[in-house]
Short mmCIF file of C-alpha atoms in Angstrom, two decimals:
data_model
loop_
_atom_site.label_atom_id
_atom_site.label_comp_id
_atom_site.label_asym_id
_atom_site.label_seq_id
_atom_site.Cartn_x
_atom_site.Cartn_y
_atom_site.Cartn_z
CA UNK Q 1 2.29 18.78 14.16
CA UNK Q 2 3.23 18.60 10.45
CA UNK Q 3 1.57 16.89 8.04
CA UNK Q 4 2.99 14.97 5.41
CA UNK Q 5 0.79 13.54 1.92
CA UNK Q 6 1.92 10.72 -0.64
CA UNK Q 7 1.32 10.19 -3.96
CA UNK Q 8 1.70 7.70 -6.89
CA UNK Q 9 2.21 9.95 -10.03
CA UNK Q 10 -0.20 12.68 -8.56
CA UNK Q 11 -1.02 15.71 -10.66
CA UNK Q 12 -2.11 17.83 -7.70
CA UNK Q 13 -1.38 21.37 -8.36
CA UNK Q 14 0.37 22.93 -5.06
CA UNK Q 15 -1.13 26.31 -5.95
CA UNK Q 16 -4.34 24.74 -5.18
CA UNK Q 17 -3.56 23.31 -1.77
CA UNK Q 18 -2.94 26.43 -0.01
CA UNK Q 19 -5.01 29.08 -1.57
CA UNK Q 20 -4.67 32.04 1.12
CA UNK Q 21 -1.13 32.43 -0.05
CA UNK Q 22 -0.71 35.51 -2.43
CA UNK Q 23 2.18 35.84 -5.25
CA UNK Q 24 4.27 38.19 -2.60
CA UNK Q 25 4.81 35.03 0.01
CA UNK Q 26 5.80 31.89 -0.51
CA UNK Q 27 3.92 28.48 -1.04
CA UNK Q 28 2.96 26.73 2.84
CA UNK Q 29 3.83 23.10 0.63
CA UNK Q 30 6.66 21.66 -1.07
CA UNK Q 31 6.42 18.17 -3.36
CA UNK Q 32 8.91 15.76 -3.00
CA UNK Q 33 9.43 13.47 -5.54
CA UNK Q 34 11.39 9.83 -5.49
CA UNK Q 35 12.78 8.48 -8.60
CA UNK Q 36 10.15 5.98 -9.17
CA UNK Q 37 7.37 8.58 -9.12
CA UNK Q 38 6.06 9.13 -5.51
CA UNK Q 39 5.46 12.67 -4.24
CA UNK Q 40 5.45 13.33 -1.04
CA UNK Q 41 3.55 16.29 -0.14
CA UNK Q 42 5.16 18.35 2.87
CA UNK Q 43 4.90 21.84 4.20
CA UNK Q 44 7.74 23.71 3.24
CA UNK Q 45 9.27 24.66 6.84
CA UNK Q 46 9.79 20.78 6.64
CA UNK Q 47 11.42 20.81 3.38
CA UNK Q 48 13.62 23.37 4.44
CA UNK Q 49 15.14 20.87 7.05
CA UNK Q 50 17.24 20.01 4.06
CA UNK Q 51 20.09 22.72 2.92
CA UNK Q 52 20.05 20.99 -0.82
CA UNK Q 53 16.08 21.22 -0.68
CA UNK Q 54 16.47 24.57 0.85
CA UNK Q 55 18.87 26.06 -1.68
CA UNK Q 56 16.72 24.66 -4.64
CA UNK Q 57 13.74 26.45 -3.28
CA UNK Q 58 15.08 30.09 -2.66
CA UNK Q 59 13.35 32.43 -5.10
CA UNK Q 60 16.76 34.24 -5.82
CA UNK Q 61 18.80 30.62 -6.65
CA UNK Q 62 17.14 30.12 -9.75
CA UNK Q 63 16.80 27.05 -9.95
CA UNK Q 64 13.33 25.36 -11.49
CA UNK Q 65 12.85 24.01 -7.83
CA UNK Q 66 11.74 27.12 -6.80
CA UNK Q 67 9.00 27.87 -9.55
CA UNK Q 68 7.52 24.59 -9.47
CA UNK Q 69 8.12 24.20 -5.65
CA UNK Q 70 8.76 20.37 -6.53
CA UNK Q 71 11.90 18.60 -5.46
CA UNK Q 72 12.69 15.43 -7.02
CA UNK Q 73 15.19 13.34 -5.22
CA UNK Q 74 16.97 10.51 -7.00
CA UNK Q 75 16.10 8.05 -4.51
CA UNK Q 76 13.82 5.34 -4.51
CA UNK Q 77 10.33 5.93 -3.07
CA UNK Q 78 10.82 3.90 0.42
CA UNK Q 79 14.21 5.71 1.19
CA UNK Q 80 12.84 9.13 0.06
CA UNK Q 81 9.91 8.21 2.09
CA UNK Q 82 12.36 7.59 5.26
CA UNK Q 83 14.15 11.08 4.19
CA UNK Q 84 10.48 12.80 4.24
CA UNK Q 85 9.78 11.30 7.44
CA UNK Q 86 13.04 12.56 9.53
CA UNK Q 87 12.83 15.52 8.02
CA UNK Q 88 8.96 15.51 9.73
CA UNK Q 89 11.13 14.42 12.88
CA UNK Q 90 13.79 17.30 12.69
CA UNK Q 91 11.02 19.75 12.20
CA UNK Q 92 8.74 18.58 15.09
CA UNK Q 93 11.51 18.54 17.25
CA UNK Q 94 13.96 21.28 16.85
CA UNK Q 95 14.25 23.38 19.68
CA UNK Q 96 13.31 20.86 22.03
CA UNK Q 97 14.93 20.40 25.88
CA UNK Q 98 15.46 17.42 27.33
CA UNK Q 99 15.76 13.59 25.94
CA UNK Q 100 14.36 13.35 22.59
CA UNK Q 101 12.91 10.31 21.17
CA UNK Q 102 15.27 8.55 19.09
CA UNK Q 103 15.36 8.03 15.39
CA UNK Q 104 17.44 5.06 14.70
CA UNK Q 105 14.62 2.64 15.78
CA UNK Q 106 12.91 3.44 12.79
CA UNK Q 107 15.68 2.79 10.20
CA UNK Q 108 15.82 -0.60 8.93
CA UNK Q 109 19.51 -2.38 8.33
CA UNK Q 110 19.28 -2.78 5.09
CA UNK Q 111 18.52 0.37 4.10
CA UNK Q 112 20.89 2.56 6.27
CA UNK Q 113 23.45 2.86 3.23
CA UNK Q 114 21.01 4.17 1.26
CA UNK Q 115 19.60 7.04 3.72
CA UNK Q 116 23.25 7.57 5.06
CA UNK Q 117 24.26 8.40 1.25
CA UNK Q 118 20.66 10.42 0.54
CA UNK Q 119 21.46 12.05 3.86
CA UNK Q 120 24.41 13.13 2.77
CA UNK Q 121 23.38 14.59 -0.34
CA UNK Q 122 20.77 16.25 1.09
CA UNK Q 123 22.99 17.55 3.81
CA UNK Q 124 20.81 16.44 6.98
#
């Protein structure tokens, strides 16, 4: 199960979340950030879901994503929120036989423009 954490204009230091990482692996938790200030704390197998999010946070791309392991995604805080949480979805359900549970039931009409265009930026 993965576990996802939100914030209003947190200043949570990731280093601090997971502190049995050492310098020679990689943090276990990525921030993601909306453009109204949220962060949404993930771990970063999750964030990785996302081939923009996962470029951003190679250590050889740099790119400032990957020393601050923060994210921000211009997308207001209830659509990033909806990106966050299929990315969850994708994650806890990859490799998985058989019928899945499906995601559209969560997605409300008025905002499926908006996650079909963050979706596509994010290449999901």
């Amino acid at each position: 199960m993965c576990s996802v954490n939100h914030f209003r204009n947190s200043e949570i230091q990731l280093s601090t979340m997971d502190a049995s990482t050492n310098e020679s692996e990689q943090p276990k938790w990525v921030r993601i950030t909306s453009k109204d200030g949220w962060s949404f704390i993930v771990e970063r197998k999750v964030a990785l879901g996302s081939q923009t999010l996962a470029d951003a946070l190679k250590d050889d791309g740099g790119f400032a994503e990957s020393q601050t392991n923060s994210c921000p995604v211009n997308e207001r805080a209830a659509v990033t929120e909806k990106v966050v949480e299929y990315l969850v979805y994708k994650s806890q359900w990859s490799g998985q036989k058989g019928p899945l549970p499906d995601f559209i039931n969560r997605i409300q009409p008025p905002m499926a423009l908006e996650l079909m265009m963050a979706a596509d930026y994010l290449q999901l």
